[in-house]
Coordinates of N, CA and C in Angstrom, one line a residue:
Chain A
X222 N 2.7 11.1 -6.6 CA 2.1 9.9 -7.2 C 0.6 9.7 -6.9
X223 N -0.3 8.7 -7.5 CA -1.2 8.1 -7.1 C -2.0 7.8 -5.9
X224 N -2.5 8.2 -5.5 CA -3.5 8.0 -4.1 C -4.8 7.3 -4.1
X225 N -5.1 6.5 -3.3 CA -6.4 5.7 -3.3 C -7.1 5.4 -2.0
X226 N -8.3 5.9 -1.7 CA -8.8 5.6 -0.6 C -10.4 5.0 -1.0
X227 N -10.0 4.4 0.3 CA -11.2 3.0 0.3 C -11.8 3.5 1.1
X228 N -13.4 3.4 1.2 CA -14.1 3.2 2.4 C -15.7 2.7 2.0
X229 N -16.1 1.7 3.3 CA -15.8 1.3 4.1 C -14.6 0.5 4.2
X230 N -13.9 0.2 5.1 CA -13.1 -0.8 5.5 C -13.7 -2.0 6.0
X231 N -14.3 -1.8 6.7 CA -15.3 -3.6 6.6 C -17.0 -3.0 6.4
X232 N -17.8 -4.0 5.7 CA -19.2 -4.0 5.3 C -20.1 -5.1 5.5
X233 N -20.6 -5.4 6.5 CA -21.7 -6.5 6.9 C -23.0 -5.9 6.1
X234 N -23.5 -6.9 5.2 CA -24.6 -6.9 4.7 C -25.4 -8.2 5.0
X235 N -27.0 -8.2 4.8 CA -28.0 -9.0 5.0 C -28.0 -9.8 3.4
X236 N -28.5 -11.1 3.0 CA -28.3 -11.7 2.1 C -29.3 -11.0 1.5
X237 N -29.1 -10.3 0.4 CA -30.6 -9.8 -0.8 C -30.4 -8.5 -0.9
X238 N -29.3 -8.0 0.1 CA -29.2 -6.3 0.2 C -28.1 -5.9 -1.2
X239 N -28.1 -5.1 -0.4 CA -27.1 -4.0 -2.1 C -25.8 -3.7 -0.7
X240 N -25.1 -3.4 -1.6 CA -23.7 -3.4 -1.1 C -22.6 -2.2 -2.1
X241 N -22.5 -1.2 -1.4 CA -21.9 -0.6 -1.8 C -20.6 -0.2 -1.7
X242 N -19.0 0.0 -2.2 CA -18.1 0.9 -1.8 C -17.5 1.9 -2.8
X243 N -16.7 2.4 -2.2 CA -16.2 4.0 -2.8 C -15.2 3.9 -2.5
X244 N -14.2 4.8 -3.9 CA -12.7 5.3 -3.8 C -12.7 5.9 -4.4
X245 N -11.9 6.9 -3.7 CA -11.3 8.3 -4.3 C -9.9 8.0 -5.0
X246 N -9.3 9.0 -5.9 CA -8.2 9.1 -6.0 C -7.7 10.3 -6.3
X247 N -6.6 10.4 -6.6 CA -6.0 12.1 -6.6 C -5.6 11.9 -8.1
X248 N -4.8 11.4 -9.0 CA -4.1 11.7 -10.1 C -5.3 11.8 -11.3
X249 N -5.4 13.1 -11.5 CA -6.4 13.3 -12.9 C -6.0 12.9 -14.1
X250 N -4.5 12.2 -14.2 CA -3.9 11.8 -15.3 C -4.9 9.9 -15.4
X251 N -5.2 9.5 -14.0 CA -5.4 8.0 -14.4 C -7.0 8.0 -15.4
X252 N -6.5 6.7 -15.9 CA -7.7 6.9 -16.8 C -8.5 5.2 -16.7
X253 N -8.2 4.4 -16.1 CA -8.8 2.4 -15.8 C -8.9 2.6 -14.0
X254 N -10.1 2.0 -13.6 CA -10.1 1.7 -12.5 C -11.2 0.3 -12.6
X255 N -10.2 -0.6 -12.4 CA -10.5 -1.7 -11.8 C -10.9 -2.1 -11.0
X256 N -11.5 -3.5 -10.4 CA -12.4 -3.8 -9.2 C -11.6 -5.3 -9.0
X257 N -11.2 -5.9 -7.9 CA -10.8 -7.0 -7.6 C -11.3 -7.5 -6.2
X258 N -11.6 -9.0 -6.6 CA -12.3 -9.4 -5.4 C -10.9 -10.4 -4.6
X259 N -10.9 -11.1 -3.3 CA -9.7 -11.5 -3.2 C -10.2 -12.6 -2.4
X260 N -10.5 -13.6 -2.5 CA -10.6 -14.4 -1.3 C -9.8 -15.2 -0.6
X261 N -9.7 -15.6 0.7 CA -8.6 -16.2 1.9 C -7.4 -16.9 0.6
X262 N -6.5 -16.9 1.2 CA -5.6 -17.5 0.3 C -5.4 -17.3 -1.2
X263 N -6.1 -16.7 -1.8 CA -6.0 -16.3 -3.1 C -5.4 -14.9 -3.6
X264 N -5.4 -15.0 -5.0 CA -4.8 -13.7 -5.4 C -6.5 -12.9 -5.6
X265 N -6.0 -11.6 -6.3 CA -7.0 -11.2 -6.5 C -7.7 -11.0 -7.7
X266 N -8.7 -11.0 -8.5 CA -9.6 -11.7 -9.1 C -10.4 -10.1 -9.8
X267 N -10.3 -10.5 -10.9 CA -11.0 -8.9 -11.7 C -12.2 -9.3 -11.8
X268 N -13.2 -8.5 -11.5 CA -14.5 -8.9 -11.1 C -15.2 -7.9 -12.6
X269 N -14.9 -6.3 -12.5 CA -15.1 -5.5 -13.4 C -14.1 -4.1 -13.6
X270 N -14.2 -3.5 -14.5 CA -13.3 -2.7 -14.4 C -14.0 -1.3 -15.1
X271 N -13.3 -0.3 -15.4 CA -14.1 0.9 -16.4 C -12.7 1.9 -16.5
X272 N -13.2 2.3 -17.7 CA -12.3 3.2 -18.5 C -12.7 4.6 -18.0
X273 N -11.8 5.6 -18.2 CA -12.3 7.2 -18.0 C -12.9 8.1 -19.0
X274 N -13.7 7.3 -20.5 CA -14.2 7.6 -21.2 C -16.1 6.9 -21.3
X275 N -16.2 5.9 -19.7 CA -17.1 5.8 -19.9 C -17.8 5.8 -18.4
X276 N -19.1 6.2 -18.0 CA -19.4 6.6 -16.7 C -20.1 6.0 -15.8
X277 N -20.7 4.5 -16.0 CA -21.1 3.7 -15.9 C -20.8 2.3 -16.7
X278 N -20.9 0.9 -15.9 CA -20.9 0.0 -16.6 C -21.8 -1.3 -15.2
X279 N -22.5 -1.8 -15.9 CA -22.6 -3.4 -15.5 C -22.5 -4.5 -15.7
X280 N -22.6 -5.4 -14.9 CA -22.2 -6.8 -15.3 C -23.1 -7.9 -14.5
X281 N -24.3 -8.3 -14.6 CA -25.2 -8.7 -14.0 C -25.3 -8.0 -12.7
X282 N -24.9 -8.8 -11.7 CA -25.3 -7.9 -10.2 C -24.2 -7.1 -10.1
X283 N -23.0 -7.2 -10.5 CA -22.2 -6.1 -10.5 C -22.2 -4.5 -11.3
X284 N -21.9 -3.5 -10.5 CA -21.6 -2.3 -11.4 C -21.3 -1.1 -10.7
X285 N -20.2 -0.6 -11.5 CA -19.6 0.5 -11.0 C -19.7 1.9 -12.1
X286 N -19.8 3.1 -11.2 CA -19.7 4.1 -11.6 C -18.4 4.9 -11.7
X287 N -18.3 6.0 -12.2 CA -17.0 6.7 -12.0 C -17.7 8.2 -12.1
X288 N -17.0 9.3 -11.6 CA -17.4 10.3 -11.4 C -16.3 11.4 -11.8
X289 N -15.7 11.2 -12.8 CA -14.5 12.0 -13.0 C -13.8 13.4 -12.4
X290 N -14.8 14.5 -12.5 CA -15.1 15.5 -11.8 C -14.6 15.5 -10.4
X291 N -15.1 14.8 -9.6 CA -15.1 14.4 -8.6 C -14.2 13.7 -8.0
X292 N -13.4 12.8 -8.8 CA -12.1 11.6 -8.6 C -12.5 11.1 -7.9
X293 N -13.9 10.3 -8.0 CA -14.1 9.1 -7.5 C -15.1 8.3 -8.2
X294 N -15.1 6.8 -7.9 CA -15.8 5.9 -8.4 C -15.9 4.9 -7.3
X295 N -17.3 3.9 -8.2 CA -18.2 3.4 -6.8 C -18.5 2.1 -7.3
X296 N -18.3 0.9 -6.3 CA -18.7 -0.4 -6.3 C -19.9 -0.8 -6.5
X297 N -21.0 -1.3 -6.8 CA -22.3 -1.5 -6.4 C -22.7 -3.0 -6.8
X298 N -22.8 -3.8 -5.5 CA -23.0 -5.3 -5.7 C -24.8 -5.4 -5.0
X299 N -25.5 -5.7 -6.2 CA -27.2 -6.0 -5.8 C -27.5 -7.3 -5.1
X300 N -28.1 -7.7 -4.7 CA -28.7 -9.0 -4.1 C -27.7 -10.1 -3.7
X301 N -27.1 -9.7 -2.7 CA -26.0 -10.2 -2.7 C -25.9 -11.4 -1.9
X302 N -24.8 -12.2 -2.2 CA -25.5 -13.5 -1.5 C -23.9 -13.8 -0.8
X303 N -23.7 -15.2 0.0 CA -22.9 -15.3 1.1 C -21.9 -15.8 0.3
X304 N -21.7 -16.4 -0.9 CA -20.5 -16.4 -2.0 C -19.9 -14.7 -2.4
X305 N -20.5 -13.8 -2.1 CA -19.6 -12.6 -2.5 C -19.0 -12.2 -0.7
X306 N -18.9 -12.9 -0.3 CA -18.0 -12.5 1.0 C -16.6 -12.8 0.7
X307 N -16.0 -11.6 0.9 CA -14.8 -11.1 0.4 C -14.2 -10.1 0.7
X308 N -12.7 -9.9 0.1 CA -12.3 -8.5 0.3 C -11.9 -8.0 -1.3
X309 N -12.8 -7.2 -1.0 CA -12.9 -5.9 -2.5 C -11.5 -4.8 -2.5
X310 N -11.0 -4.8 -3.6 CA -10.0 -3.6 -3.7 C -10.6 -2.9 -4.8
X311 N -10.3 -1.7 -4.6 CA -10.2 -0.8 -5.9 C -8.7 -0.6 -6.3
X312 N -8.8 -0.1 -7.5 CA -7.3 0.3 -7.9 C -7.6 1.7 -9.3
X313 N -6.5 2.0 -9.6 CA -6.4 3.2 -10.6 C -4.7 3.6 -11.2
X314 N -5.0 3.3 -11.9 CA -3.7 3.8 -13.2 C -3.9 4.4 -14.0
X315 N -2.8 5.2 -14.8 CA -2.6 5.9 -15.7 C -1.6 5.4 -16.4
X316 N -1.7 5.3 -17.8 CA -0.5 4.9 -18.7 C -0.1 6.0 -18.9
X317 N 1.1 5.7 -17.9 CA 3.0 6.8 -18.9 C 3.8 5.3 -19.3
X318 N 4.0 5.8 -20.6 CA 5.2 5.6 -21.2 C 5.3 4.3 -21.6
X319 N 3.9 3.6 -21.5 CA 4.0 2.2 -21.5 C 3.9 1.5 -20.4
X320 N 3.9 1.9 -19.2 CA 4.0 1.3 -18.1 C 2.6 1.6 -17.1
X321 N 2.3 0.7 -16.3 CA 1.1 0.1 -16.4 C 0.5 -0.2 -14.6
X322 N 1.0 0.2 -13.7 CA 0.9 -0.1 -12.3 C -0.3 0.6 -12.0
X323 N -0.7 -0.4 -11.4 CA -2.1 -0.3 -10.4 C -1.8 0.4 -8.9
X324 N -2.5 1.3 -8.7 CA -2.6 1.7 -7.7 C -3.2 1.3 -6.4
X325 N -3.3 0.3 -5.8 CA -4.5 0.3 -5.1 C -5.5 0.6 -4.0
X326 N -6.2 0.5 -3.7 CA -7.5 1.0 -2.3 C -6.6 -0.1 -1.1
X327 N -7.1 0.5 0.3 CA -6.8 -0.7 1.1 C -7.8 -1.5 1.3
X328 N -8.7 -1.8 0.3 CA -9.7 -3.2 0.5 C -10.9 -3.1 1.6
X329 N -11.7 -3.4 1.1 CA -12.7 -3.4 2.0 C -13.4 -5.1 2.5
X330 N -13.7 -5.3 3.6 CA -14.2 -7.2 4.0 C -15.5 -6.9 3.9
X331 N -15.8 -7.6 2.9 CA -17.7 -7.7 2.5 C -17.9 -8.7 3.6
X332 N -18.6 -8.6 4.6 CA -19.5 -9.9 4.5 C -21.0 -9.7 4.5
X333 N -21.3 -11.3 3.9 CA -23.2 -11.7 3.7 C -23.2 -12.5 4.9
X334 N -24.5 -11.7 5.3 CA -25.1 -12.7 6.6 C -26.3 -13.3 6.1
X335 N -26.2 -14.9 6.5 CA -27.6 -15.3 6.2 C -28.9 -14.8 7.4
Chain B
X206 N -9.8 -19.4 -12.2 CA -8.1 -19.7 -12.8 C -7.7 -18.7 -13.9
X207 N -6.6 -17.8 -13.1 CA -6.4 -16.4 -14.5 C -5.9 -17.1 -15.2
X208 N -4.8 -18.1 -15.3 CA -3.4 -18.6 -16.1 C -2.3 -18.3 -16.0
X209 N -2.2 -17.2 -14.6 CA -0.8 -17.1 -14.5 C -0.5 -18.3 -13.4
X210 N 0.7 -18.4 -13.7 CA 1.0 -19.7 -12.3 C 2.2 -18.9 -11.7
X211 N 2.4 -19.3 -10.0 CA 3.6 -18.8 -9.8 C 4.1 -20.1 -8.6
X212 N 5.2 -20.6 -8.5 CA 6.0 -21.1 -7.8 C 7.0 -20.5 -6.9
X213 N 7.2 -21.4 -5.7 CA 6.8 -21.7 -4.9 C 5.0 -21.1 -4.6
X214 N 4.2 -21.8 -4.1 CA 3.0 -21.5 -3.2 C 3.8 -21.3 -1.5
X215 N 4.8 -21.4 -0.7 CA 4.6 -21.3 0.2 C 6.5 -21.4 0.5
X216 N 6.9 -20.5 1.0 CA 8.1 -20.2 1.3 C 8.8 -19.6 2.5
X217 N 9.6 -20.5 3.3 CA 9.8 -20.1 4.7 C 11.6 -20.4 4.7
X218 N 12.2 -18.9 5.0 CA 13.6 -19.1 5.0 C 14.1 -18.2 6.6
X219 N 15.7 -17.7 6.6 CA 16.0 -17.3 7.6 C 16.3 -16.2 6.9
X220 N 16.1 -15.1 7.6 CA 16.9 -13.5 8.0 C 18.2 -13.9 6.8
X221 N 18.3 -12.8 6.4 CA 20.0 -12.8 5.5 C 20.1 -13.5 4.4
X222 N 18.9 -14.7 4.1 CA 18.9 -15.7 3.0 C 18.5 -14.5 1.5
X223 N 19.0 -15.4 0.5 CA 18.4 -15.1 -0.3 C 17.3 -15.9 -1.1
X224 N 16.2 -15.3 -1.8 CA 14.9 -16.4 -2.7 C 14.9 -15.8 -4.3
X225 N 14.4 -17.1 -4.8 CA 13.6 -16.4 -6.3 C 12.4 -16.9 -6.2
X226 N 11.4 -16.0 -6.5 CA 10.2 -16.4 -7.0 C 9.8 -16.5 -8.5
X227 N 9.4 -17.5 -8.7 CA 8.8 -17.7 -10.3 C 7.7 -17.1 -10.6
X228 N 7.4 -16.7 -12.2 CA 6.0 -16.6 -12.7 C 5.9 -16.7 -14.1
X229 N 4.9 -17.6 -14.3 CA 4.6 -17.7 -15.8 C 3.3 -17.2 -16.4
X230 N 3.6 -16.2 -17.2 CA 2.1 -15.0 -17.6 C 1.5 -16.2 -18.1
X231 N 0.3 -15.4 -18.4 CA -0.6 -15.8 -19.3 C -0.6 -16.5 -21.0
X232 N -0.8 -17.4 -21.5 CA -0.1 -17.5 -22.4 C -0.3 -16.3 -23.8
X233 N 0.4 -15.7 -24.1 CA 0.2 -14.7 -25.2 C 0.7 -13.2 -24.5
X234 N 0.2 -13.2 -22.9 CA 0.8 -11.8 -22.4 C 1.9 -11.3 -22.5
X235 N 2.9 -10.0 -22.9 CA 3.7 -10.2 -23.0 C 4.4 -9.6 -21.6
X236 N 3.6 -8.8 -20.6 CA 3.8 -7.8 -19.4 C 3.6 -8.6 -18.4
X237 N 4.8 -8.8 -17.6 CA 4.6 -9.0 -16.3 C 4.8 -8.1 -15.2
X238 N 3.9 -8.3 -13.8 CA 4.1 -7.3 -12.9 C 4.2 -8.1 -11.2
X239 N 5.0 -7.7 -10.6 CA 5.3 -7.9 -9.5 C 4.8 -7.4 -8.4
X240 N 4.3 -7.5 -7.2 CA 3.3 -6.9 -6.2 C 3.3 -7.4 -5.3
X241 N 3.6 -6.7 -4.3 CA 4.0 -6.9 -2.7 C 2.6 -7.0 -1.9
X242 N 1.8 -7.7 -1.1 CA 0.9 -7.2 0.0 C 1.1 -7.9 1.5
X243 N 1.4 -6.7 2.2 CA 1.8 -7.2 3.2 C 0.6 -6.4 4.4
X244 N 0.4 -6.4 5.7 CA -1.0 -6.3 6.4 C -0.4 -4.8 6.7
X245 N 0.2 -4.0 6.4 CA 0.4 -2.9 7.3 C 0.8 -2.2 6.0
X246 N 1.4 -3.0 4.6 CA 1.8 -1.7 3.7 C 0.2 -2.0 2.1
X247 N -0.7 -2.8 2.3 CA -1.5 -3.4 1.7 C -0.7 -4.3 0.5
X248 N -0.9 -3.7 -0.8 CA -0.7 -4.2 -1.8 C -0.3 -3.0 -2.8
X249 N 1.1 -3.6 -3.2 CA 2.2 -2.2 -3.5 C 2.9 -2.8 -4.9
X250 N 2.7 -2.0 -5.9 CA 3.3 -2.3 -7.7 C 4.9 -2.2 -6.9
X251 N 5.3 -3.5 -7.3 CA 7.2 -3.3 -7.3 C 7.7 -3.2 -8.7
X252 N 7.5 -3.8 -9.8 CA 8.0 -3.6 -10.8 C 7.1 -4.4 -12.4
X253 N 7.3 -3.5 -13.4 CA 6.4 -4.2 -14.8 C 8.1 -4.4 -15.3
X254 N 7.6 -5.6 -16.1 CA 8.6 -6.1 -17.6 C 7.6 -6.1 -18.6
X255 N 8.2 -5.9 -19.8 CA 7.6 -6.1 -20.7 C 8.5 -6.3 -22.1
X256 N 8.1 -8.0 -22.2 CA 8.9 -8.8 -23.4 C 10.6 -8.1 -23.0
X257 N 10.9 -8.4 -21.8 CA 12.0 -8.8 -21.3 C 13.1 -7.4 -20.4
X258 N 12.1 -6.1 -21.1 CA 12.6 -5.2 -20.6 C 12.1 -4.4 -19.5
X259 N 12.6 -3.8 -18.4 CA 11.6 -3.3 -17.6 C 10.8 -1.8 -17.7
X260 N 9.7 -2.2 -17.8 CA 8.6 -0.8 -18.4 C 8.3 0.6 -17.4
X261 N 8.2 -0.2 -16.2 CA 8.1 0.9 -14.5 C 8.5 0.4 -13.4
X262 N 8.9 0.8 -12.4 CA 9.1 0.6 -11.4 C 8.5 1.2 -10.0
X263 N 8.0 0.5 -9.1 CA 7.4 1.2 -7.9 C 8.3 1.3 -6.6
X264 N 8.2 0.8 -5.9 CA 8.4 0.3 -4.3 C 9.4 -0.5 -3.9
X265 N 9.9 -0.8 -4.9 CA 11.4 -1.9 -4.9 C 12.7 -1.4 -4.0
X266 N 12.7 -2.7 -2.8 CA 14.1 -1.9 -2.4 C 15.0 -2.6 -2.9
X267 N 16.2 -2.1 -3.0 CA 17.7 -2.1 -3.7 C 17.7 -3.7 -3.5
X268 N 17.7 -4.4 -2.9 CA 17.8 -5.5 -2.5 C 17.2 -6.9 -2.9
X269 N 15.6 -6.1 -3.3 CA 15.2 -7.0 -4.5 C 15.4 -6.8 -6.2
X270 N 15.7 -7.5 -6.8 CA 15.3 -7.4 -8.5 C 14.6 -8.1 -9.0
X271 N 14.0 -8.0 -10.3 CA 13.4 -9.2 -11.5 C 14.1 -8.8 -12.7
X272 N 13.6 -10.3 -13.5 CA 13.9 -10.2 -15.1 C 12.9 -10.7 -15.5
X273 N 12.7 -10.9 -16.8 CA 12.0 -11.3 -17.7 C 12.2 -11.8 -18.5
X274 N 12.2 -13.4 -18.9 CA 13.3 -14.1 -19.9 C 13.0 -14.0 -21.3
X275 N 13.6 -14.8 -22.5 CA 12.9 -14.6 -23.4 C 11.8 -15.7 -23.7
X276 N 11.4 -16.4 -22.9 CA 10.1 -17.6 -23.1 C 9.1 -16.6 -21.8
X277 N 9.8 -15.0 -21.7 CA 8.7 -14.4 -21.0 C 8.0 -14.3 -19.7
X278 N 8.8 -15.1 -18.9 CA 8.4 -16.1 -17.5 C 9.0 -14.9 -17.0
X279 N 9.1 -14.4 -15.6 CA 10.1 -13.6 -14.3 C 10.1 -14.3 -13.4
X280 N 11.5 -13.6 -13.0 CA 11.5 -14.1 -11.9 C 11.9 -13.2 -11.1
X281 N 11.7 -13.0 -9.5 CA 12.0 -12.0 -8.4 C 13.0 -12.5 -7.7
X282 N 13.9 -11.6 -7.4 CA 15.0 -12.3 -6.6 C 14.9 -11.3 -5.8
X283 N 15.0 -12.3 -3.7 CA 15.1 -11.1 -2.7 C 16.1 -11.6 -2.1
X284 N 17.2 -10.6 -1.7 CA 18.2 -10.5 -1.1 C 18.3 -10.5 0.3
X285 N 19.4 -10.3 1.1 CA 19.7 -10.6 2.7 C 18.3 -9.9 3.3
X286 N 17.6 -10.9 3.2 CA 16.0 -11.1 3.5 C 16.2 -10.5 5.3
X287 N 14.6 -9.9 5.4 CA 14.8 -9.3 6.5 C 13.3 -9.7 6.9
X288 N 12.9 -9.4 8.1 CA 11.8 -10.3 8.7 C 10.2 -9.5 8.1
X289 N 10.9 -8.0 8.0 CA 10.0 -7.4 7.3 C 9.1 -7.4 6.0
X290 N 10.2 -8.5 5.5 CA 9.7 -8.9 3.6 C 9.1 -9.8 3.7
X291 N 8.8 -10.4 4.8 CA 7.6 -12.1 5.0 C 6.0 -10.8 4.5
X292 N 5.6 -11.5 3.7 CA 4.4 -10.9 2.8 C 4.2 -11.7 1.7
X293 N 2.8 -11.5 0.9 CA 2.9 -12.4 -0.4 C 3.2 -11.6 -1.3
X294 N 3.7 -12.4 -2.3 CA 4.1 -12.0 -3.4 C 3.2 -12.4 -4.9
X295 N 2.4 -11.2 -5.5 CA 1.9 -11.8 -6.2 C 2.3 -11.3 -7.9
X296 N 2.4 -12.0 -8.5 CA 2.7 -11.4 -9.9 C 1.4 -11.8 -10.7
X297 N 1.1 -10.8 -11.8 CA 0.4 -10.3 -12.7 C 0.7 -10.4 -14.4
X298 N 0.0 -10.7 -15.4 CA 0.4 -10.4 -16.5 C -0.8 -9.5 -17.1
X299 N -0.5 -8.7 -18.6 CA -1.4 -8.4 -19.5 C -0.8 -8.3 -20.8
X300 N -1.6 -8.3 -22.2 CA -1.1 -8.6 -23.2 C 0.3 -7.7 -23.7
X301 N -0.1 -6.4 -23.2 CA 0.3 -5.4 -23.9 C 0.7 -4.0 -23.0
X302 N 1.9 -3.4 -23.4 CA 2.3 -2.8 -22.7 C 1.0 -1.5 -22.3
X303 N 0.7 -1.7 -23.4 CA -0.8 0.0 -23.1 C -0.3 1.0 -24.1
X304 N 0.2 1.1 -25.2 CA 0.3 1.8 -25.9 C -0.5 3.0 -25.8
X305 N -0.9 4.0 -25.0 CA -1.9 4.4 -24.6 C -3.2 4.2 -24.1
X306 N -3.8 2.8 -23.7 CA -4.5 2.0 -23.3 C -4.1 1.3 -22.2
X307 N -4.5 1.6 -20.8 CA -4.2 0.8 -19.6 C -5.0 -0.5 -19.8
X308 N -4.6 -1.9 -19.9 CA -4.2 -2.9 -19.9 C -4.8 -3.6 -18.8
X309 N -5.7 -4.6 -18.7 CA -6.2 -5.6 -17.5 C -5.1 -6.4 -16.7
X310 N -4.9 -6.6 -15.9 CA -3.9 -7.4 -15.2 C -4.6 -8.7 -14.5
X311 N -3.6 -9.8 -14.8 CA -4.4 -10.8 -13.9 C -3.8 -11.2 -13.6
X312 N -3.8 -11.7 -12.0 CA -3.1 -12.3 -10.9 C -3.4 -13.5 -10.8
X313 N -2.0 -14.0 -10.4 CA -1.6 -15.2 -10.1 C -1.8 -15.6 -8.7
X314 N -2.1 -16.8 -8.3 CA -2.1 -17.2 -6.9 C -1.4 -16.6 -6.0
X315 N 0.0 -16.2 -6.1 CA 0.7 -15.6 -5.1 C 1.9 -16.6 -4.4
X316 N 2.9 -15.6 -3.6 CA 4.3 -17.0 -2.9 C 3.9 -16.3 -1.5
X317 N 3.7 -17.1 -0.9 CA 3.8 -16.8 0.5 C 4.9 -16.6 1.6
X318 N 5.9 -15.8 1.6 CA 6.8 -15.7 1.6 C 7.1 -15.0 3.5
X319 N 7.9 -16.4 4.4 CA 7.9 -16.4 5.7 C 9.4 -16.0 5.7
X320 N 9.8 -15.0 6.5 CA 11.4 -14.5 7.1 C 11.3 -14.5 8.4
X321 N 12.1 -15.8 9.1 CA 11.8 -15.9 10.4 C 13.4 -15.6 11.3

């Protein structure tokens, strides 16, 4: 099945810095890898996501890459402020058969320092 | 606020009990998904329905099930609960099974679910 690794596992950044993470996966069949943010008590929250037909995407200060080749893809949060303190997951699926389960990373803890 | 709702927010029972957890997708979704996170196994796919049937299955032990009714809601049922299954429980909807197209999921608040 499915494999997903995260790293960093925790990430202190400075308020205004760039913030980056990474996950691998193993199944060349998955083709969506999604980005979820989670904060205390909450579920988790789709921030952005990307298809395996496209290699880049953004979304104001958000944006991730993917690297197919490679089986990996990359978080990248710009100027970052003390509202994106959180724990980030990655995830990755493949549709068989109609069925639809996410894989996930074990999360990484952003924090912004002022 | 995704739109999915799920009930109980907060659940505390004994060893050997049994629970159901509720969830009501998104309005129009027809897939719902079930998902375990607990601090030592993270956050683990247990099972998709979709418009009432079940589409995949992950990590489910024998002990839990769901359905999916026809107004589309699930529900999770855990059996002679063990202290290990205290974790949250969060369920997920998306419109469409993925007919070849993997599908956005969005989560629900979550049941916080204590086996003491």
């Amino acid at each position: 099945g499915e494999n997903v690794e995260q790293h960093p596992s925790t990430l202190s950044v400075q308020e205004g810095d760039s913030a980056v993470i990474k996950c691998t996966y193993s199944d060349s069949a998955s083709n969506y890898f999604p980005w979820y943010k989670q904060e205390l008590g909450k579920g988790p929250q789709l921030i952005i996501d990307i298809r395996s037909n496209v290699g880049e995407k953004k979304d104001q200060r958000i944006a991730v890459t993917l690297n197919k080749t490679a089986k990996h893809f990359s978080l990248h949060i710009t100027e970052t402020q003390p509202e994106d303190s959180a724990v980030y997951f990655c995830a990755a699926s493949a549709n068989t058969g109609g069925g639809n389960k996410l894989t996930f990373g074990t999360g990484t803890q952003l924090k912004v320092e002022l | 606020d995704s739109g999915v709702t799920q009930t109980p927010k907060h659940l505390i029972t004994a060893t050997g009990q049994r629970v159901t957890l509720r969830c009501s997708p998104r309005s129009g979704d027809l897939s719902v998904y079930w998902y375990q996170q607990s601090l030592d196994q993270g956050l683990q796919f247990l099972i998709q329905y979709y418009n009432g049937e079940e589409r995949a299955k992950g990590n489910i032990l024998e002990r839990f099930s769901a359905q999916q009714f026809p107004d589309l809601h699930s529900e999770l049922n855990l059996s002679s609960l063990e202290l290990g299954d205290s974790a949250l429980y969060f369920c997920a909807s998306s419109p469409t099974p993925g007919q070849g197209v993997t599908d956005t999921q969005y989560f629900g608040p979550g049941t916080r679910l204590t086996v003491l």
